[in-house]
Amino acid sequence: MKRNPDQTRQSLLEAAFGEIHRHGFQAASIGQILSDTGLTKGALYHHFPDKKALGLAVIDDVIRPRFTAWHLDPIRTSPFPLAALRAVIVSRRDEVDAAYIALGCPINNLMQEMSPLDEGFRAALTALVNEWQETLVAGLRYAQTTGELRDGVDPAQAALFIVSSIWGCIGVAKSLQSLETYRACLTQLVNYLDTLKGGTSCP
Amino acid sequence: MKRNPDQTRQSLLEAAFGEIHRHGFQAASIGQILSDTGLTKGALYHHFPDKKALGLAVIDDVIRPRFTAWHLDPIRTSPFPLAALRAVIVSRRDEVDAAYIALGCPINNLMQEMSPLDEGFRAALTALVNEWQETLVAGLRYAQTTGELRDGVDPAQAALFIVSSIWGCIGVAKSLQSLETYRACLTQLVNYLDTLKGGTSCP
DNA sequence: TGAGGATAATACCGACCGGTATGGATGTGT
DNA sequence: ACACATCCATACCGGTCGGTATTATCCTCA
């Protein structure tokens, strides 16, 4: 049998991500991850000391890169951060499928489940969220200097509300298991974003 | 030993509610519930056929009455539903304590956890949420007839956004384990509500 | 080519879980 | 006071879980 430790580790991470996404961390079954990958406990516990380390590695090596690519890089690189944010949200609204809605946002799921229970998870996930929020704040601030975002909007509070709304949307949609609700809800958020544009004079 | 079946059942429900609130339904331990109450499995499985039935009973007999009293009755009975809604949110913002934020909203927690897994839970909780949403829609519609809510607002979409925002607020606050975040977030929502008042002309 | 570390498979453990079978205690109708 | 249903305690079961100890296999490098 050919060996490939890196790929072994990677496939363990992918399978763990899927299992955690489907059942949450606590209910995620080591046995299921192993049968998904065709591996055994020897492989898993060689690469990870215990289940918690596996979970944290999933956050660092699977969730974080995807999230950064999807939600952070576009805001950071665009000369029009507000428009970029709007585009990200619109694309999420239009492209996400029912299966994703059924399971919900992996980050949100993990935070909801683990934040009250484990400090390690809380710290890792909070770091991600803070990065998100800081990216939004920086983007909004910059948008304000270019006039893309109107004055009178507090970037920090707006960023908080945006984060909260996005999680609210996906939370409600997951709760109701309804893709339509998700889209309607995000549409409302897009409307809110449009009220932040420069040129208008409304609160 | 004196007997009191109703109280036995009630204390089981209360303990189950606490245990589920702390650990979620799947991770809620029957043994812990029993040691909390000082009862044994004989009592529990006399009153409830299995764990799922216990969970559903918690929803019906503990969660629903509290939720109705807190969030539904004020909207339904007030002649100024928008103001009543605002008052409810403000009071939640100001009175909720850190322990509650740490654990999150019991309804939201349960929906997030169980909706994808079990149709019975999903149905029971969806019924609650629909009741909430319909109450809000009815209230907003009525407020529109009295001029409390300005025209041009779609009550259904606004209600959806309000529900989503509230869950977003408590979700973010629980994730960050931060009471301050909760308050800041709900303040943003109150601001949003104030933009819905009649008399103003902004979108 | 052979030694030794890296990698993975197998078998097994104790703990805990939800659930059941049984029997004893308590209340109730007659 | 007796029969009977309600109510609850106790002991136990099969199954699953995360984790460990041991052993086998592969790769690397001297």
mmCIF file with all atom_site columns, C-alpha atoms in Angstrom, chain A residues 22-23 26-27 102 108-109 111-112 115-117 122 126 129 157 160-161 163-165 167-169 171-172 174-177 181 184-185 188-189 202-203, chain B residues 22-23 26-27 102 108-109 111-112 115-117 122 126 129 157 160-161 163-165 167-169 171-172 174-177 181 184-185 188-189 202-203:
data_model
loop_
_atom_site.group_PDB
_atom_site.id
_atom_site.type_symbol
_atom_site.label_atom_id
_atom_site.label_alt_id
_atom_site.label_comp_id
_atom_site.label_asym_id
_atom_site.label_entity_id
_atom_site.label_seq_id
_atom_site.pdbx_PDB_ins_code
_atom_site.Cartn_x
_atom_site.Cartn_y
_atom_site.Cartn_z
_atom_site.occupancy
_atom_site.B_iso_or_equiv
_atom_site.pdbx_formal_charge
_atom_site.auth_seq_id
_atom_site.auth_comp_id
_atom_site.auth_asym_id
_atom_site.auth_atom_id
_atom_site.pdbx_PDB_model_num
ATOM 1  C CA . ARG A 1 22  ? -23.521 17.509 9.582  1.00 0.00 ? 22  ARG A CA 1
ATOM 2  C CA . HIS A 1 23  ? -23.704 16.625 13.264 1.00 0.00 ? 23  HIS A CA 1
ATOM 3  C CA . GLN A 1 26  ? -19.795 16.797 20.057 1.00 0.00 ? 26  GLN A CA 1
ATOM 4  C CA . ALA A 1 27  ? -21.992 14.480 18.051 1.00 0.00 ? 27  ALA A CA 1
ATOM 5  C CA . ALA A 1 102 ? -30.085 22.678 5.712  1.00 0.00 ? 102 ALA A CA 1
ATOM 6  C CA . ASN A 1 108 ? -21.781 29.810 13.151 1.00 0.00 ? 108 ASN A CA 1
ATOM 7  C CA . ASN A 1 109 ? -22.725 26.247 14.023 1.00 0.00 ? 109 ASN A CA 1
ATOM 8  C CA . MET A 1 111 ? -19.546 28.877 17.705 1.00 0.00 ? 111 MET A CA 1
ATOM 9  C CA . GLN A 1 112 ? -23.084 28.323 18.856 1.00 0.00 ? 112 GLN A CA 1
ATOM 10 C CA . SER A 1 115 ? -18.359 28.747 22.650 1.00 0.00 ? 115 SER A CA 1
ATOM 11 C CA . PRO A 1 116 ? -20.059 28.115 25.983 1.00 0.00 ? 116 PRO A CA 1
ATOM 12 C CA . LEU A 1 117 ? -18.337 24.781 26.420 1.00 0.00 ? 117 LEU A CA 1
ATOM 13 C CA . ARG A 1 122 ? -14.142 29.952 21.490 1.00 0.00 ? 122 ARG A CA 1
ATOM 14 C CA . THR A 1 126 ? -13.590 34.464 17.916 1.00 0.00 ? 126 THR A CA 1
ATOM 15 C CA . VAL A 1 129 ? -14.960 36.580 13.600 1.00 0.00 ? 129 VAL A CA 1
ATOM 16 C CA . GLN A 1 157 ? -21.627 49.557 14.560 1.00 0.00 ? 157 GLN A CA 1
ATOM 17 C CA . LEU A 1 160 ? -21.501 44.550 13.820 1.00 0.00 ? 160 LEU A CA 1
ATOM 18 C CA . PHE A 1 161 ? -25.007 44.811 12.478 1.00 0.00 ? 161 PHE A CA 1
ATOM 19 C CA . VAL A 1 163 ? -22.328 40.353 10.757 1.00 0.00 ? 163 VAL A CA 1
ATOM 20 C CA . SER A 1 164 ? -25.281 39.883 13.020 1.00 0.00 ? 164 SER A CA 1
ATOM 21 C CA . SER A 1 165 ? -27.741 40.108 10.154 1.00 0.00 ? 165 SER A CA 1
ATOM 22 C CA . TRP A 1 167 ? -25.886 35.103 10.836 1.00 0.00 ? 167 TRP A CA 1
ATOM 23 C CA . GLY A 1 168 ? -29.478 35.901 11.584 1.00 0.00 ? 168 GLY A CA 1
ATOM 24 C CA . CYS A 1 169 ? -30.450 35.221 8.005  1.00 0.00 ? 169 CYS A CA 1
ATOM 25 C CA . GLY A 1 171 ? -29.930 30.990 11.253 1.00 0.00 ? 171 GLY A CA 1
ATOM 26 C CA . VAL A 1 172 ? -33.542 31.654 10.458 1.00 0.00 ? 172 VAL A CA 1
ATOM 27 C CA . LYS A 1 174 ? -31.665 26.859 8.746  1.00 0.00 ? 174 LYS A CA 1
ATOM 28 C CA . SER A 1 175 ? -34.293 26.863 11.449 1.00 0.00 ? 175 SER A CA 1
ATOM 29 C CA . LEU A 1 176 ? -37.117 26.982 8.955  1.00 0.00 ? 176 LEU A CA 1
ATOM 30 C CA . GLN A 1 177 ? -35.148 24.804 6.529  1.00 0.00 ? 177 GLN A CA 1
ATOM 31 C CA . THR A 1 181 ? -36.407 32.533 3.565  1.00 0.00 ? 181 THR A CA 1
ATOM 32 C CA . ALA A 1 184 ? -35.707 36.989 1.219  1.00 0.00 ? 184 ALA A CA 1
ATOM 33 C CA . CYS A 1 185 ? -33.752 37.721 4.354  1.00 0.00 ? 185 CYS A CA 1
ATOM 34 C CA . GLN A 1 188 ? -33.532 42.780 3.145  1.00 0.00 ? 188 GLN A CA 1
ATOM 35 C CA . LEU A 1 189 ? -29.912 43.073 4.162  1.00 0.00 ? 189 LEU A CA 1
ATOM 36 C CA . CYS A 1 202 ? -31.457 59.471 4.879  1.00 0.00 ? 202 CYS A CA 1
ATOM 37 C CA . PRO A 1 203 ? -30.512 58.093 8.328  1.00 0.00 ? 203 PRO A CA 1
ATOM 38 C CA . ARG B 1 22  ? -26.835 24.141 28.939 1.00 0.00 ? 22  ARG B CA 1
ATOM 39 C CA . HIS B 1 23  ? -25.757 21.285 26.696 1.00 0.00 ? 23  HIS B CA 1
ATOM 40 C CA . GLN B 1 26  ? -28.383 15.504 22.082 1.00 0.00 ? 26  GLN B CA 1
ATOM 41 C CA . ALA B 1 27  ? -25.758 16.116 24.737 1.00 0.00 ? 27  ALA B CA 1
ATOM 42 C CA . ALA B 1 102 ? -23.537 32.647 27.560 1.00 0.00 ? 102 ALA B CA 1
ATOM 43 C CA . ASN B 1 108 ? -32.766 29.304 18.670 1.00 0.00 ? 108 ASN B CA 1
ATOM 44 C CA . ASN B 1 109 ? -30.357 26.780 20.128 1.00 0.00 ? 109 ASN B CA 1
ATOM 45 C CA . MET B 1 111 ? -33.739 24.920 16.173 1.00 0.00 ? 111 MET B CA 1
ATOM 46 C CA . GLN B 1 112 ? -30.144 25.199 15.108 1.00 0.00 ? 112 GLN B CA 1
ATOM 47 C CA . SER B 1 115 ? -34.036 21.187 12.721 1.00 0.00 ? 115 SER B CA 1
ATOM 48 C CA . PRO B 1 116 ? -31.757 19.322 10.348 1.00 0.00 ? 116 PRO B CA 1
ATOM 49 C CA . LEU B 1 117 ? -31.939 16.139 12.401 1.00 0.00 ? 117 LEU B CA 1
ATOM 50 C CA . ARG B 1 122 ? -38.497 21.057 13.460 1.00 0.00 ? 122 ARG B CA 1
ATOM 51 C CA . THR B 1 126 ? -41.320 26.089 13.379 1.00 0.00 ? 126 THR B CA 1
ATOM 52 C CA . VAL B 1 129 ? -41.560 30.799 15.070 1.00 0.00 ? 129 VAL B CA 1
ATOM 53 C CA . GLN B 1 157 ? -40.509 41.355 5.034  1.00 0.00 ? 157 GLN B CA 1
ATOM 54 C CA . LEU B 1 160 ? -38.756 38.488 8.812  1.00 0.00 ? 160 LEU B CA 1
ATOM 55 C CA . PHE B 1 161 ? -35.888 40.903 9.115  1.00 0.00 ? 161 PHE B CA 1
ATOM 56 C CA . VAL B 1 163 ? -36.797 38.011 13.677 1.00 0.00 ? 163 VAL B CA 1
ATOM 57 C CA . SER B 1 164 ? -33.594 37.421 11.808 1.00 0.00 ? 164 SER B CA 1
ATOM 58 C CA . SER B 1 165 ? -31.899 40.384 13.440 1.00 0.00 ? 165 SER B CA 1
ATOM 59 C CA . TRP B 1 167 ? -31.496 35.911 16.418 1.00 0.00 ? 167 TRP B CA 1
ATOM 60 C CA . GLY B 1 168 ? -28.448 37.378 14.798 1.00 0.00 ? 168 GLY B CA 1
ATOM 61 C CA . CYS B 1 169 ? -27.836 39.614 17.785 1.00 0.00 ? 169 CYS B CA 1
ATOM 62 C CA . GLY B 1 171 ? -26.136 34.535 18.102 1.00 0.00 ? 171 GLY B CA 1
ATOM 63 C CA . VAL B 1 172 ? -23.234 36.926 17.738 1.00 0.00 ? 172 VAL B CA 1
ATOM 64 C CA . LYS B 1 174 ? -23.304 34.109 22.384 1.00 0.00 ? 174 LYS B CA 1
ATOM 65 C CA . SER B 1 175 ? -20.521 33.418 19.944 1.00 0.00 ? 175 SER B CA 1
ATOM 66 C CA . LEU B 1 176 ? -18.380 36.202 21.333 1.00 0.00 ? 176 LEU B CA 1
ATOM 67 C CA . GLN B 1 177 ? -19.669 35.537 24.839 1.00 0.00 ? 177 GLN B CA 1
ATOM 68 C CA . THR B 1 181 ? -22.065 43.041 21.942 1.00 0.00 ? 181 THR B CA 1
ATOM 69 C CA . ALA B 1 184 ? -24.817 47.194 20.960 1.00 0.00 ? 184 ALA B CA 1
ATOM 70 C CA . CYS B 1 185 ? -26.396 44.889 18.433 1.00 0.00 ? 185 CYS B CA 1
ATOM 71 C CA . GLN B 1 188 ? -28.785 48.917 16.123 1.00 0.00 ? 188 GLN B CA 1
ATOM 72 C CA . LEU B 1 189 ? -32.028 47.024 15.741 1.00 0.00 ? 189 LEU B CA 1
ATOM 73 C CA . CYS B 1 202 ? -37.035 57.940 4.450  1.00 0.00 ? 202 CYS B CA 1
ATOM 74 C CA . PRO B 1 203 ? -36.805 54.442 2.960  1.00 0.00 ? 203 PRO B CA 1
#
